[in-house]
């Protein structure tokens, strides 16, 4: 099964986003625009959501920094999508 990329808007609820895609492997790209507390909460939710989805699905996330180009983000998404033994991980990309 190929993981689906989901771009999470700054105002989106991560739990609802994951719940809307039951049983599927997801790589969530956490788009910038949240305040620091909301960002920390979204990032902290990845591992518990992955535990809840296992073993039927994998949940991973990519957090691009402001200077991360689209190719860098796409490469991180492709890595997590192909890494079938990886779940609950958060990759920050950029410098």
N, CA, C and O atoms as a CHARMM CRD file, in Angstrom:
* protein
*
  380
    1    1 UNK  N      0.84600  -1.18400   0.00000 PROA 1      0.00000
    2    1 UNK  CA     0.00000   0.00000   0.00000 PROA 1      0.00000
    3    1 UNK  C      0.88600   1.24100   0.00000 PROA 1      0.00000
    4    1 UNK  O      1.85000   1.32100   0.76200 PROA 1      0.00000
    5    2 UNK  N      0.56700   2.18400  -0.83400 PROA 2      0.00000
    6    2 UNK  CA     1.31500   3.42800  -0.90600 PROA 2      0.00000
    7    2 UNK  C      0.74800   4.41300   0.09900 PROA 2      0.00000
    8    2 UNK  O     -0.46700   4.55400   0.23400 PROA 2      0.00000
    9    3 UNK  N      1.64000   5.09000   0.80100 PROA 3      0.00000
   10    3 UNK  CA     1.20400   6.10400   1.76300 PROA 3      0.00000
   11    3 UNK  C      0.67100   7.32000   1.01900 PROA 3      0.00000
   12    3 UNK  O      1.17200   7.69900  -0.04000 PROA 3      0.00000
   13    4 UNK  N     -0.33900   7.90700   1.59400 PROA 4      0.00000
   14    4 UNK  CA    -0.95100   9.09300   1.00800 PROA 4      0.00000
   15    4 UNK  C     -0.37900  10.33900   1.66800 PROA 4      0.00000
   16    4 UNK  O     -0.28300  10.40800   2.89400 PROA 4      0.00000
   17    5 UNK  N      0.00000  11.32100   0.86300 PROA 5      0.00000
   18    5 UNK  CA     0.47100  12.60400   1.39000 PROA 5      0.00000
   19    5 UNK  C     -0.73900  13.48100   1.70500 PROA 5      0.00000
   20    5 UNK  O     -1.64000  13.64800   0.88300 PROA 5      0.00000
   21    6 UNK  N     -0.73300  14.03300   2.90700 PROA 6      0.00000
   22    6 UNK  CA    -1.76400  14.97200   3.32900 PROA 6      0.00000
   23    6 UNK  C     -1.06900  16.24700   3.77000 PROA 6      0.00000
   24    6 UNK  O     -0.23500  16.21100   4.67500 PROA 6      0.00000
   25    7 UNK  N     -1.39600  17.37800   3.14800 PROA 7      0.00000
   26    7 UNK  CA    -0.86900  18.66800   3.58500 PROA 7      0.00000
   27    7 UNK  C     -1.81800  19.22300   4.64600 PROA 7      0.00000
   28    7 UNK  O     -2.98300  19.50700   4.36600 PROA 7      0.00000
   29    8 UNK  N     -1.30400  19.37400   5.86700 PROA 8      0.00000
   30    8 UNK  CA    -2.12300  19.82100   6.99600 PROA 8      0.00000
   31    8 UNK  C     -2.04800  21.33700   7.09500 PROA 8      0.00000
   32    8 UNK  O     -1.00100  21.89600   7.42000 PROA 8      0.00000
   33    9 UNK  N     -3.16600  21.99900   6.81300 PROA 9      0.00000
   34    9 UNK  CA    -3.23600  23.45900   6.87900 PROA 9      0.00000
   35    9 UNK  C     -3.07400  23.92000   8.32700 PROA 9      0.00000
   36    9 UNK  O     -3.36300  23.16300   9.25300 PROA 9      0.00000
   37   10 UNK  N     -2.61200  25.15800   8.52700 PROA 10     0.00000
   38   10 UNK  CA    -2.39800  25.65400   9.88100 PROA 10     0.00000
   39   10 UNK  C     -3.63800  25.62800  10.77600 PROA 10     0.00000
   40   10 UNK  O     -3.51400  25.54600  11.99800 PROA 10     0.00000
   41   11 UNK  N     -4.80800  25.69500  10.19200 PROA 11     0.00000
   42   11 UNK  CA    -6.03000  25.69700  11.00100 PROA 11     0.00000
   43   11 UNK  C     -6.70700  24.32700  11.06900 PROA 11     0.00000
   44   11 UNK  O     -7.80400  24.20800  11.61500 PROA 11     0.00000
   45   12 UNK  N     -6.07000  23.30300  10.52300 PROA 12     0.00000
   46   12 UNK  CA    -6.67600  21.96400  10.49000 PROA 12     0.00000
   47   12 UNK  C     -6.41800  21.21300  11.79400 PROA 12     0.00000
   48   12 UNK  O     -5.39300  21.40700  12.44800 PROA 12     0.00000
   49   13 UNK  N     -7.36000  20.36000  12.15200 PROA 13     0.00000
   50   13 UNK  CA    -7.24900  19.50200  13.32800 PROA 13     0.00000
   51   13 UNK  C     -6.61700  18.18000  12.91200 PROA 13     0.00000
   52   13 UNK  O     -7.15700  17.47800  12.05600 PROA 13     0.00000
   53   14 UNK  N     -5.50000  17.83900  13.49600 PROA 14     0.00000
   54   14 UNK  CA    -4.77300  16.63500  13.09300 PROA 14     0.00000
   55   14 UNK  C     -5.57200  15.36700  13.36100 PROA 14     0.00000
   56   14 UNK  O     -5.54400  14.44300  12.54900 PROA 14     0.00000
   57   15 UNK  N     -6.28200  15.30500  14.48000 PROA 15     0.00000
   58   15 UNK  CA    -7.06700  14.10100  14.79200 PROA 15     0.00000
   59   15 UNK  C     -8.16500  13.88700  13.75600 PROA 15     0.00000
   60   15 UNK  O     -8.38000  12.76200  13.30600 PROA 15     0.00000
   61   16 UNK  N     -8.83900  14.92600  13.38600 PROA 16     0.00000
   62   16 UNK  CA    -9.90900  14.80700  12.37900 PROA 16     0.00000
   63   16 UNK  C     -9.33800  14.43600  11.01400 PROA 16     0.00000
   64   16 UNK  O     -9.93700  13.66400  10.26400 PROA 16     0.00000
   65   17 UNK  N     -8.18900  14.98800  10.70900 PROA 17     0.00000
   66   17 UNK  CA    -7.54600  14.68100   9.43000 PROA 17     0.00000
   67   17 UNK  C     -7.20100  13.20500   9.35600 PROA 17     0.00000
   68   17 UNK  O     -7.47700  12.55900   8.34400 PROA 17     0.00000
   69   18 UNK  N     -6.60700  12.66100  10.39700 PROA 18     0.00000
   70   18 UNK  CA    -6.25300  11.23700  10.41300 PROA 18     0.00000
   71   18 UNK  C     -7.51800  10.38300  10.41000 PROA 18     0.00000
   72   18 UNK  O     -7.58100   9.37500   9.70700 PROA 18     0.00000
   73   19 UNK  N     -8.52400  10.77600  11.18800 PROA 19     0.00000
   74   19 UNK  CA    -9.78100  10.01400  11.25500 PROA 19     0.00000
   75   19 UNK  C    -10.49200   9.97100   9.90500 PROA 19     0.00000
   76   19 UNK  O    -11.22700   9.02400   9.62200 PROA 19     0.00000
   77   20 UNK  N    -10.28100  10.98000   9.07800 PROA 20     0.00000
   78   20 UNK  CA   -10.92000  11.03000   7.75700 PROA 20     0.00000
   79   20 UNK  C    -10.28900  10.05400   6.76700 PROA 20     0.00000
   80   20 UNK  O    -10.81500   9.85500   5.67200 PROA 20     0.00000
   81   21 UNK  N     -9.16100   9.44500   7.14700 PROA 21     0.00000
   82   21 UNK  CA    -8.45400   8.50800   6.27200 PROA 21     0.00000
   83   21 UNK  C     -8.17700   7.19700   7.00700 PROA 21     0.00000
   84   21 UNK  O     -7.01700   6.82900   7.18900 PROA 21     0.00000
   85   22 UNK  N     -9.21700   6.49400   7.42700 PROA 22     0.00000
   86   22 UNK  CA    -8.99900   5.27900   8.22000 PROA 22     0.00000
   87   22 UNK  C     -8.34000   4.16600   7.41000 PROA 22     0.00000
   88   22 UNK  O     -8.64400   3.96600   6.23400 PROA 22     0.00000
   89   23 UNK  N     -7.43400   3.45100   8.06300 PROA 23     0.00000
   90   23 UNK  CA    -6.83100   2.27700   7.45600 PROA 23     0.00000
   91   23 UNK  C     -5.78700   2.53600   6.40300 PROA 23     0.00000
   92   23 UNK  O     -5.23500   1.59200   5.83700 PROA 23     0.00000
   93   24 UNK  N     -5.50200   3.79400   6.12300 PROA 24     0.00000
   94   24 UNK  CA    -4.51700   4.09900   5.10100 PROA 24     0.00000
   95   24 UNK  C     -3.23500   4.64800   5.69600 PROA 24     0.00000
   96   24 UNK  O     -3.26200   5.35600   6.70300 PROA 24     0.00000
   97   25 UNK  N     -2.11200   4.32000   5.07300 PROA 25     0.00000
   98   25 UNK  CA    -0.83300   4.89100   5.48200 PROA 25     0.00000
   99   25 UNK  C     -0.80900   6.35600   5.08100 PROA 25     0.00000
  100   25 UNK  O     -1.16800   6.70900   3.95700 PROA 25     0.00000
  101   26 UNK  N     -0.38300   7.21300   6.01300 PROA 26     0.00000
  102   26 UNK  CA    -0.36800   8.65300   5.76400 PROA 26     0.00000
  103   26 UNK  C      1.00400   9.23700   6.03900 PROA 26     0.00000
  104   26 UNK  O      1.68500   8.83700   6.98300 PROA 26     0.00000
  105   27 UNK  N      1.40000  10.18300   5.21100 PROA 27     0.00000
  106   27 UNK  CA     2.53300  11.05500   5.49800 PROA 27     0.00000
  107   27 UNK  C      1.94700  12.46500   5.51200 PROA 27     0.00000
  108   27 UNK  O      1.53700  12.99500   4.47900 PROA 27     0.00000
  109   28 UNK  N      1.91900  13.05100   6.68800 PROA 28     0.00000
  110   28 UNK  CA     1.31000  14.35900   6.86900 PROA 28     0.00000
  111   28 UNK  C      2.39200  15.42400   6.79500 PROA 28     0.00000
  112   28 UNK  O      3.36900  15.38000   7.54200 PROA 28     0.00000
  113   29 UNK  N      2.21400  16.37400   5.89600 PROA 29     0.00000
  114   29 UNK  CA     3.12600  17.51300   5.80200 PROA 29     0.00000
  115   29 UNK  C      2.48700  18.63200   6.62200 PROA 29     0.00000
  116   29 UNK  O      1.44700  19.17600   6.25200 PROA 29     0.00000
  117   30 UNK  N      3.12600  18.96100   7.73500 PROA 30     0.00000
  118   30 UNK  CA     2.59300  19.96400   8.65700 PROA 30     0.00000
  119   30 UNK  C      3.03800  21.33200   8.15700 PROA 30     0.00000
  120   30 UNK  O      4.17000  21.76000   8.38400 PROA 30     0.00000
  121   31 UNK  N      2.12600  22.00200   7.47700 PROA 31     0.00000
  122   31 UNK  CA     2.44000  23.29800   6.87000 PROA 31     0.00000
  123   31 UNK  C      2.64100  24.36200   7.94000 PROA 31     0.00000
  124   31 UNK  O      1.99600  24.31100   8.98800 PROA 31     0.00000
  125   32 UNK  N      3.52600  25.32400   7.69300 PROA 32     0.00000
  126   32 UNK  CA     3.79600  26.37300   8.68200 PROA 32     0.00000
  127   32 UNK  C      2.60300  27.30300   8.85900 PROA 32     0.00000
  128   32 UNK  O      1.70200  27.35500   8.02100 PROA 32     0.00000
  129   33 UNK  N      2.61900  28.03600   9.97200 PROA 33     0.00000
  130   33 UNK  CA     1.57700  29.03800  10.20300 PROA 33     0.00000
  131   33 UNK  C      0.91900  28.93200  11.56500 PROA 33     0.00000
  132   33 UNK  O      0.03500  29.72700  11.88500 PROA 33     0.00000
  133   34 UNK  N      1.33300  27.96100  12.37700 PROA 34     0.00000
  134   34 UNK  CA     0.76600  27.83100  13.71600 PROA 34     0.00000
  135   34 UNK  C      1.63000  28.60600  14.71100 PROA 34     0.00000
  136   34 UNK  O      2.80500  28.86900  14.45700 PROA 34     0.00000
  137   35 UNK  N      1.02500  28.96700  15.85200 PROA 35     0.00000
  138   35 UNK  CA     1.86200  29.51600  16.91400 PROA 35     0.00000
  139   35 UNK  C      2.64500  28.35900  17.53400 PROA 35     0.00000
  140   35 UNK  O      2.33500  27.19600  17.27600 PROA 35     0.00000
  141   36 UNK  N      3.63500  28.66100  18.33300 PROA 36     0.00000
  142   36 UNK  CA     4.55700  27.63400  18.81500 PROA 36     0.00000
  143   36 UNK  C      3.86300  26.56600  19.65800 PROA 36     0.00000
  144   36 UNK  O      4.24900  25.40000  19.58500 PROA 36     0.00000
  145   37 UNK  N      2.86200  26.91700  20.44900 PROA 37     0.00000
  146   37 UNK  CA     2.15100  25.93100  21.25500 PROA 37     0.00000
  147   37 UNK  C      1.34300  24.98300  20.37100 PROA 37     0.00000
  148   37 UNK  O      1.39300  23.76800  20.56200 PROA 37     0.00000
  149   38 UNK  N      0.61000  25.51900  19.42200 PROA 38     0.00000
  150   38 UNK  CA    -0.15800  24.67200  18.50400 PROA 38     0.00000
  151   38 UNK  C      0.76500  23.77000  17.68800 PROA 38     0.00000
  152   38 UNK  O      0.43800  22.60900  17.44100 PROA 38     0.00000
  153   39 UNK  N      1.90600  24.29400  17.27300 PROA 39     0.00000
  154   39 UNK  CA     2.86800  23.49400  16.51600 PROA 39     0.00000
  155   39 UNK  C      3.36400  22.32900  17.36900 PROA 39     0.00000
  156   39 UNK  O      3.42900  21.19400  16.89800 PROA 39     0.00000
  157   40 UNK  N      3.70800  22.61000  18.60700 PROA 40     0.00000
  158   40 UNK  CA     4.19600  21.55000  19.50400 PROA 40     0.00000
  159   40 UNK  C      3.12400  20.49200  19.74300 PROA 40     0.00000
  160   40 UNK  O      3.43400  19.30300  19.81700 PROA 40     0.00000
  161   41 UNK  N      1.87900  20.90900  19.86200 PROA 41     0.00000
  162   41 UNK  CA     0.79500  19.95100  20.09500 PROA 41     0.00000
  163   41 UNK  C      0.57300  19.05400  18.87700 PROA 41     0.00000
  164   41 UNK  O      0.36000  17.85100  19.02400 PROA 41     0.00000
  165   42 UNK  N      0.62100  19.63200  17.68400 PROA 42     0.00000
  166   42 UNK  CA     0.44800  18.84200  16.46600 PROA 42     0.00000
  167   42 UNK  C      1.59300  17.84600  16.32400 PROA 42     0.00000
  168   42 UNK  O      1.36700  16.67800  16.00700 PROA 42     0.00000
  169   43 UNK  N      2.80900  18.30100  16.55600 PROA 43     0.00000
  170   43 UNK  CA     3.95900  17.40700  16.45300 PROA 43     0.00000
  171   43 UNK  C      3.88700  16.29000  17.48400 PROA 43     0.00000
  172   43 UNK  O      4.21100  15.14300  17.17700 PROA 43     0.00000
  173   44 UNK  N      3.46500  16.61300  18.70100 PROA 44     0.00000
  174   44 UNK  CA     3.36900  15.61100  19.76000 PROA 44     0.00000
  175   44 UNK  C      2.26500  14.59000  19.49500 PROA 44     0.00000
  176   44 UNK  O      2.29200  13.49800  20.06200 PROA 44     0.00000
  177   45 UNK  N      1.30700  14.91900  18.65600 PROA 45     0.00000
  178   45 UNK  CA     0.19400  14.00700  18.37500 PROA 45     0.00000
  179   45 UNK  C      0.55400  12.89200  17.40500 PROA 45     0.00000
  180   45 UNK  O     -0.16500  11.89600  17.32900 PROA 45     0.00000
  181   46 UNK  N      1.64200  13.03200  16.66600 PROA 46     0.00000
  182   46 UNK  CA     1.97100  12.04900  15.62500 PROA 46     0.00000
  183   46 UNK  C      2.16800  10.65300  16.20600 PROA 46     0.00000
  184   46 UNK  O      1.54800   9.70100  15.73000 PROA 46     0.00000
  185   47 UNK  N      3.00400  10.51000  17.21100 PROA 47     0.00000
  186   47 UNK  CA     3.28900   9.17500  17.76900 PROA 47     0.00000
  187   47 UNK  C      2.03300   8.50900  18.34900 PROA 47     0.00000
  188   47 UNK  O      1.78400   7.34400  18.04100 PROA 47     0.00000
  189   48 UNK  N      1.23500   9.19600  19.17200 PROA 48     0.00000
  190   48 UNK  CA     0.01900   8.54000  19.67500 PROA 48     0.00000
  191   48 UNK  C     -0.97800   8.17600  18.57300 PROA 48     0.00000
  192   48 UNK  O     -1.63400   7.13800  18.65200 PROA 48     0.00000
  193   49 UNK  N     -1.09400   9.01600  17.55300 PROA 49     0.00000
  194   49 UNK  CA    -1.98200   8.68900  16.44200 PROA 49     0.00000
  195   49 UNK  C     -1.47900   7.46000  15.69600 PROA 49     0.00000
  196   49 UNK  O     -2.27500   6.63800  15.24100 PROA 49     0.00000
  197   50 UNK  N     -0.16800   7.33300  15.57000 PROA 50     0.00000
  198   50 UNK  CA     0.41500   6.15900  14.91500 PROA 50     0.00000
  199   50 UNK  C      0.14300   4.89800  15.72700 PROA 50     0.00000
  200   50 UNK  O     -0.15900   3.84800  15.15900 PROA 50     0.00000
  201   51 UNK  N      0.24700   4.99200  17.03400 PROA 51     0.00000
  202   51 UNK  CA    -0.03600   3.83800  17.90000 PROA 51     0.00000
  203   51 UNK  C     -1.50000   3.41800  17.74000 PROA 51     0.00000
  204   51 UNK  O     -1.80200   2.22800  17.65000 PROA 51     0.00000
  205   52 UNK  N     -2.39200   4.38400  17.70600 PROA 52     0.00000
  206   52 UNK  CA    -3.82100   4.06800  17.55300 PROA 52     0.00000
  207   52 UNK  C     -4.11800   3.44800  16.19100 PROA 52     0.00000
  208   52 UNK  O     -5.00400   2.60000  16.08500 PROA 52     0.00000
  209   53 UNK  N     -3.40300   3.84800  15.15800 PROA 53     0.00000
  210   53 UNK  CA    -3.65900   3.34500  13.80100 PROA 53     0.00000
  211   53 UNK  C     -3.03000   1.97400  13.55000 PROA 53     0.00000
  212   53 UNK  O     -3.47200   1.23300  12.67200 PROA 53     0.00000
  213   54 UNK  N     -2.00600   1.64700  14.31600 PROA 54     0.00000
  214   54 UNK  CA    -1.28200   0.38200  14.10800 PROA 54     0.00000
  215   54 UNK  C     -2.13900  -0.81300  14.49900 PROA 54     0.00000
  216   54 UNK  O     -3.00600  -0.66900  15.36100 PROA 54     0.00000
  217   55 UNK  N     -1.94400  -1.95400  13.92100 PROA 55     0.00000
  218   55 UNK  CA    -0.97300  -2.27400  12.89900 PROA 55     0.00000
  219   55 UNK  C     -1.51200  -2.09900  11.49100 PROA 55     0.00000
  220   55 UNK  O     -0.80800  -2.39000  10.52500 PROA 55     0.00000
  221   56 UNK  N     -2.72800  -1.63700  11.35600 PROA 56     0.00000
  222   56 UNK  CA    -3.33900  -1.54500  10.03500 PROA 56     0.00000
  223   56 UNK  C     -2.88800  -0.38900   9.18700 PROA 56     0.00000
  224   56 UNK  O     -3.08900  -0.40300   7.97200 PROA 56     0.00000
  225   57 UNK  N     -2.27900   0.62100   9.79100 PROA 57     0.00000
  226   57 UNK  CA    -1.85600   1.80200   9.04200 PROA 57     0.00000
  227   57 UNK  C     -0.64400   2.42700   9.71200 PROA 57     0.00000
  228   57 UNK  O     -0.38300   2.21800  10.89600 PROA 57     0.00000
  229   58 UNK  N      0.08600   3.19900   8.92200 PROA 58     0.00000
  230   58 UNK  CA     1.23700   3.94200   9.43900 PROA 58     0.00000
  231   58 UNK  C      0.95300   5.43500   9.32300 PROA 58     0.00000
  232   58 UNK  O      0.38700   5.89700   8.33300 PROA 58     0.00000
  233   59 UNK  N      1.35700   6.18700  10.35900 PROA 59     0.00000
  234   59 UNK  CA     1.20200   7.64100  10.36900 PROA 59     0.00000
  235   59 UNK  C      2.58000   8.23400  10.62000 PROA 59     0.00000
  236   59 UNK  O      3.20300   7.94400  11.64100 PROA 59     0.00000
  237   60 UNK  N      3.06100   9.05900   9.70200 PROA 60     0.00000
  238   60 UNK  CA     4.32600   9.77200   9.83000 PROA 60     0.00000
  239   60 UNK  C      4.09600  11.21500   9.41000 PROA 60     0.00000
  240   60 UNK  O      3.06500  11.54600   8.82500 PROA 60     0.00000
  241   61 UNK  N      5.07600  12.07800   9.71800 PROA 61     0.00000
  242   61 UNK  CA     4.90300  13.49200   9.37900 PROA 61     0.00000
  243   61 UNK  C      6.22000  14.12200   8.95800 PROA 61     0.00000
  244   61 UNK  O      7.30300  13.68100   9.34200 PROA 61     0.00000
  245   62 UNK  N      6.08700  15.16500   8.15700 PROA 62     0.00000
  246   62 UNK  CA     7.21100  15.99200   7.71700 PROA 62     0.00000
  247   62 UNK  C      6.89700  17.42000   8.13400 PROA 62     0.00000
  248   62 UNK  O      5.79400  17.91800   7.91100 PROA 62     0.00000
  249   63 UNK  N      7.89300  18.07700   8.74900 PROA 63     0.00000
  250   63 UNK  CA     7.76900  19.47900   9.13300 PROA 63     0.00000
  251   63 UNK  C      8.79900  20.26800   8.33600 PROA 63     0.00000
  252   63 UNK  O      9.98800  20.22600   8.65300 PROA 63     0.00000
  253   64 UNK  N      8.35800  20.98900   7.30600 PROA 64     0.00000
  254   64 UNK  CA     9.31100  21.78100   6.52600 PROA 64     0.00000
  255   64 UNK  C      9.64000  23.09400   7.23400 PROA 64     0.00000
  256   64 UNK  O      8.75400  23.76400   7.76300 PROA 64     0.00000
  257   65 UNK  N     10.92200  23.45300   7.23600 PROA 65     0.00000
  258   65 UNK  CA    11.31200  24.77600   7.71200 PROA 65     0.00000
  259   65 UNK  C     11.01700  25.76900   6.60300 PROA 65     0.00000
  260   65 UNK  O     10.77700  25.36600   5.46500 PROA 65     0.00000
  261   66 UNK  N     11.02900  27.06600   6.91200 PROA 66     0.00000
  262   66 UNK  CA    10.68900  28.05400   5.86900 PROA 66     0.00000
  263   66 UNK  C     11.56600  27.98200   4.62000 PROA 66     0.00000
  264   66 UNK  O     11.12000  28.35800   3.53600 PROA 66     0.00000
  265   67 UNK  N     12.79500  27.50700   4.75300 PROA 67     0.00000
  266   67 UNK  CA    13.67800  27.45500   3.59200 PROA 67     0.00000
  267   67 UNK  C     13.66800  26.09800   2.88500 PROA 67     0.00000
  268   67 UNK  O     14.43700  25.89500   1.94600 PROA 67     0.00000
  269   68 UNK  N     12.83700  25.18900   3.30500 PROA 68     0.00000
  270   68 UNK  CA    12.76200  23.86700   2.66400 PROA 68     0.00000
  271   68 UNK  C     12.04200  23.99300   1.32400 PROA 68     0.00000
  272   68 UNK  O     10.90400  24.45900   1.25600 PROA 68     0.00000
  273   69 UNK  N     12.71000  23.57900   0.28400 PROA 69     0.00000
  274   69 UNK  CA    12.11100  23.63100  -1.04500 PROA 69     0.00000
  275   69 UNK  C     11.16500  22.46500  -1.26900 PROA 69     0.00000
  276   69 UNK  O     11.19700  21.48800  -0.52200 PROA 69     0.00000
  277   70 UNK  N     10.32800  22.55700  -2.28900 PROA 70     0.00000
  278   70 UNK  CA     9.37300  21.49900  -2.57200 PROA 70     0.00000
  279   70 UNK  C     10.03500  20.14900  -2.86100 PROA 70     0.00000
  280   70 UNK  O      9.47200  19.10600  -2.53100 PROA 70     0.00000
  281   71 UNK  N     11.22500  20.15800  -3.47300 PROA 71     0.00000
  282   71 UNK  CA    11.92400  18.89800  -3.75400 PROA 71     0.00000
  283   71 UNK  C     12.39000  18.22000  -2.47000 PROA 71     0.00000
  284   71 UNK  O     12.34900  16.99500  -2.35600 PROA 71     0.00000
  285   72 UNK  N     12.83300  19.02200  -1.50300 PROA 72     0.00000
  286   72 UNK  CA    13.26800  18.48200  -0.21400 PROA 72     0.00000
  287   72 UNK  C     12.10000  17.85300   0.52200 PROA 72     0.00000
  288   72 UNK  O     12.21900  16.75900   1.07400 PROA 72     0.00000
  289   73 UNK  N     10.97600  18.54600   0.52700 PROA 73     0.00000
  290   73 UNK  CA     9.77500  18.01700   1.19100 PROA 73     0.00000
  291   73 UNK  C      9.32200  16.74700   0.49100 PROA 73     0.00000
  292   73 UNK  O      8.99600  15.76000   1.15000 PROA 73     0.00000
  293   74 UNK  N      9.29700  16.76000  -0.82900 PROA 74     0.00000
  294   74 UNK  CA     8.87700  15.57400  -1.58500 PROA 74     0.00000
  295   74 UNK  C      9.79100  14.38600  -1.31600 PROA 74     0.00000
  296   74 UNK  O      9.31800  13.25200  -1.23500 PROA 74     0.00000
  297   75 UNK  N     11.09300  14.62900  -1.17600 PROA 75     0.00000
  298   75 UNK  CA    12.03600  13.53900  -0.89000 PROA 75     0.00000
  299   75 UNK  C     11.77000  12.94400   0.48800 PROA 75     0.00000
  300   75 UNK  O     11.82500  11.72500   0.65600 PROA 75     0.00000
  301   76 UNK  N     11.48300  13.78700   1.47400 PROA 76     0.00000
  302   76 UNK  CA    11.17600  13.29000   2.82100 PROA 76     0.00000
  303   76 UNK  C      9.88000  12.48800   2.81900 PROA 76     0.00000
  304   76 UNK  O      9.79300  11.44000   3.45800 PROA 76     0.00000
  305   77 UNK  N      8.88200  12.97800   2.10400 PROA 77     0.00000
  306   77 UNK  CA     7.60900  12.25200   1.99100 PROA 77     0.00000
  307   77 UNK  C      7.84000  10.90600   1.31300 PROA 77     0.00000
  308   77 UNK  O      7.32000   9.88800   1.76800 PROA 77     0.00000
  309   78 UNK  N      8.60300  10.89300   0.24400 PROA 78     0.00000
  310   78 UNK  CA     8.88000   9.63600  -0.46900 PROA 78     0.00000
  311   78 UNK  C      9.60600   8.63900   0.43200 PROA 78     0.00000
  312   78 UNK  O      9.29600   7.44800   0.41600 PROA 78     0.00000
  313   79 UNK  N     10.56800   9.11900   1.21600 PROA 79     0.00000
  314   79 UNK  CA    11.27800   8.23100   2.13700 PROA 79     0.00000
  315   79 UNK  C     10.31300   7.59500   3.13000 PROA 79     0.00000
  316   79 UNK  O     10.30900   6.37700   3.30500 PROA 79     0.00000
  317   80 UNK  N      9.49600   8.42100   3.78100 PROA 80     0.00000
  318   80 UNK  CA     8.56200   7.88300   4.78100 PROA 80     0.00000
  319   80 UNK  C      7.51900   6.97700   4.14300 PROA 80     0.00000
  320   80 UNK  O      7.10200   5.99100   4.75100 PROA 80     0.00000
  321   81 UNK  N      7.09800   7.29500   2.94000 PROA 81     0.00000
  322   81 UNK  CA     6.11400   6.45400   2.25600 PROA 81     0.00000
  323   81 UNK  C      6.69700   5.08000   1.94600 PROA 81     0.00000
  324   81 UNK  O      5.98600   4.07600   2.00500 PROA 81     0.00000
  325   82 UNK  N      7.97800   5.02900   1.61700 PROA 82     0.00000
  326   82 UNK  CA     8.61500   3.76800   1.23500 PROA 82     0.00000
  327   82 UNK  C      9.13400   2.96600   2.42400 PROA 82     0.00000
  328   82 UNK  O      9.39900   1.77100   2.29200 PROA 82     0.00000
  329   83 UNK  N      9.28000   3.60000   3.56800 PROA 83     0.00000
  330   83 UNK  CA     9.84500   2.93800   4.74900 PROA 83     0.00000
  331   83 UNK  C      8.73200   2.19300   5.48700 PROA 83     0.00000
  332   83 UNK  O      8.16200   2.71300   6.44600 PROA 83     0.00000
  333   84 UNK  N      8.43100   0.99300   5.04300 PROA 84     0.00000
  334   84 UNK  CA     7.27200   0.25100   5.54000 PROA 84     0.00000
  335   84 UNK  C      7.35600  -0.16800   7.00100 PROA 84     0.00000
  336   84 UNK  O      6.34400  -0.54700   7.59000 PROA 84     0.00000
  337   85 UNK  N      8.53000  -0.10600   7.58900 PROA 85     0.00000
  338   85 UNK  CA     8.66900  -0.45500   9.00500 PROA 85     0.00000
  339   85 UNK  C      8.70700   0.78000   9.90200 PROA 85     0.00000
  340   85 UNK  O      8.95000   0.66900  11.10300 PROA 85     0.00000
  341   86 UNK  N      8.46500   1.95400   9.32000 PROA 86     0.00000
  342   86 UNK  CA     8.55100   3.20600  10.07500 PROA 86     0.00000
  343   86 UNK  C      7.15400   3.76100  10.30200 PROA 86     0.00000
  344   86 UNK  O      6.36500   3.89900   9.36700 PROA 86     0.00000
  345   87 UNK  N      6.85900   4.07800  11.56500 PROA 87     0.00000
  346   87 UNK  CA     5.59700   4.73300  11.88900 PROA 87     0.00000
  347   87 UNK  C      5.79500   5.60000  13.13000 PROA 87     0.00000
  348   87 UNK  O      6.63900   5.30900  13.97800 PROA 87     0.00000
  349   88 UNK  N      5.01100   6.65900  13.22300 PROA 88     0.00000
  350   88 UNK  CA     5.07900   7.54800  14.36200 PROA 88     0.00000
  351   88 UNK  C      6.26000   8.49300  14.34100 PROA 88     0.00000
  352   88 UNK  O      6.61200   9.05900  15.37600 PROA 88     0.00000
  353   89 UNK  N      6.88600   8.67700  13.17800 PROA 89     0.00000
  354   89 UNK  CA     8.07900   9.50100  13.08400 PROA 89     0.00000
  355   89 UNK  C      7.76900  10.88300  12.50000 PROA 89     0.00000
  356   89 UNK  O      6.83400  11.07300  11.72100 PROA 89     0.00000
  357   90 UNK  N      8.59300  11.81900  12.91500 PROA 90     0.00000
  358   90 UNK  CA     8.46500  13.21400  12.50300 PROA 90     0.00000
  359   90 UNK  C      9.80900  13.65200  11.94400 PROA 90     0.00000
  360   90 UNK  O     10.80400  13.65300  12.66800 PROA 90     0.00000
  361   91 UNK  N      9.85700  14.02500  10.66300 PROA 91     0.00000
  362   91 UNK  CA    11.08300  14.50200  10.05300 PROA 91     0.00000
  363   91 UNK  C     10.99600  16.00800   9.81900 PROA 91     0.00000
  364   91 UNK  O     10.07000  16.48900   9.16600 PROA 91     0.00000
  365   92 UNK  N     11.95300  16.73700  10.35000 PROA 92     0.00000
  366   92 UNK  CA    12.07200  18.17000  10.04700 PROA 92     0.00000
  367   92 UNK  C     13.02000  18.28200   8.86600 PROA 92     0.00000
  368   92 UNK  O     14.10000  17.69200   8.87900 PROA 92     0.00000
  369   93 UNK  N     12.62800  19.03000   7.84800 PROA 93     0.00000
  370   93 UNK  CA    13.46600  19.18000   6.66400 PROA 93     0.00000
  371   93 UNK  C     13.75500  20.65200   6.40000 PROA 93     0.00000
  372   93 UNK  O     12.92100  21.52200   6.64800 PROA 93     0.00000
  373   94 UNK  N     14.94800  20.90700   5.89400 PROA 94     0.00000
  374   94 UNK  CA    15.41400  22.26500   5.64400 PROA 94     0.00000
  375   94 UNK  C     16.58500  22.54200   6.55200 PROA 94     0.00000
  376   94 UNK  O     17.08000  21.64800   7.23800 PROA 94     0.00000
  377   95 UNK  N     17.02600  23.78400   6.55500 PROA 95     0.00000
  378   95 UNK  CA    18.15800  24.12800   7.41900 PROA 95     0.00000
  379   95 UNK  C     17.77800  25.12600   8.46200 PROA 95     0.00000
  380   95 UNK  O     18.61600  25.52300   9.27100 PROA 95     0.00000
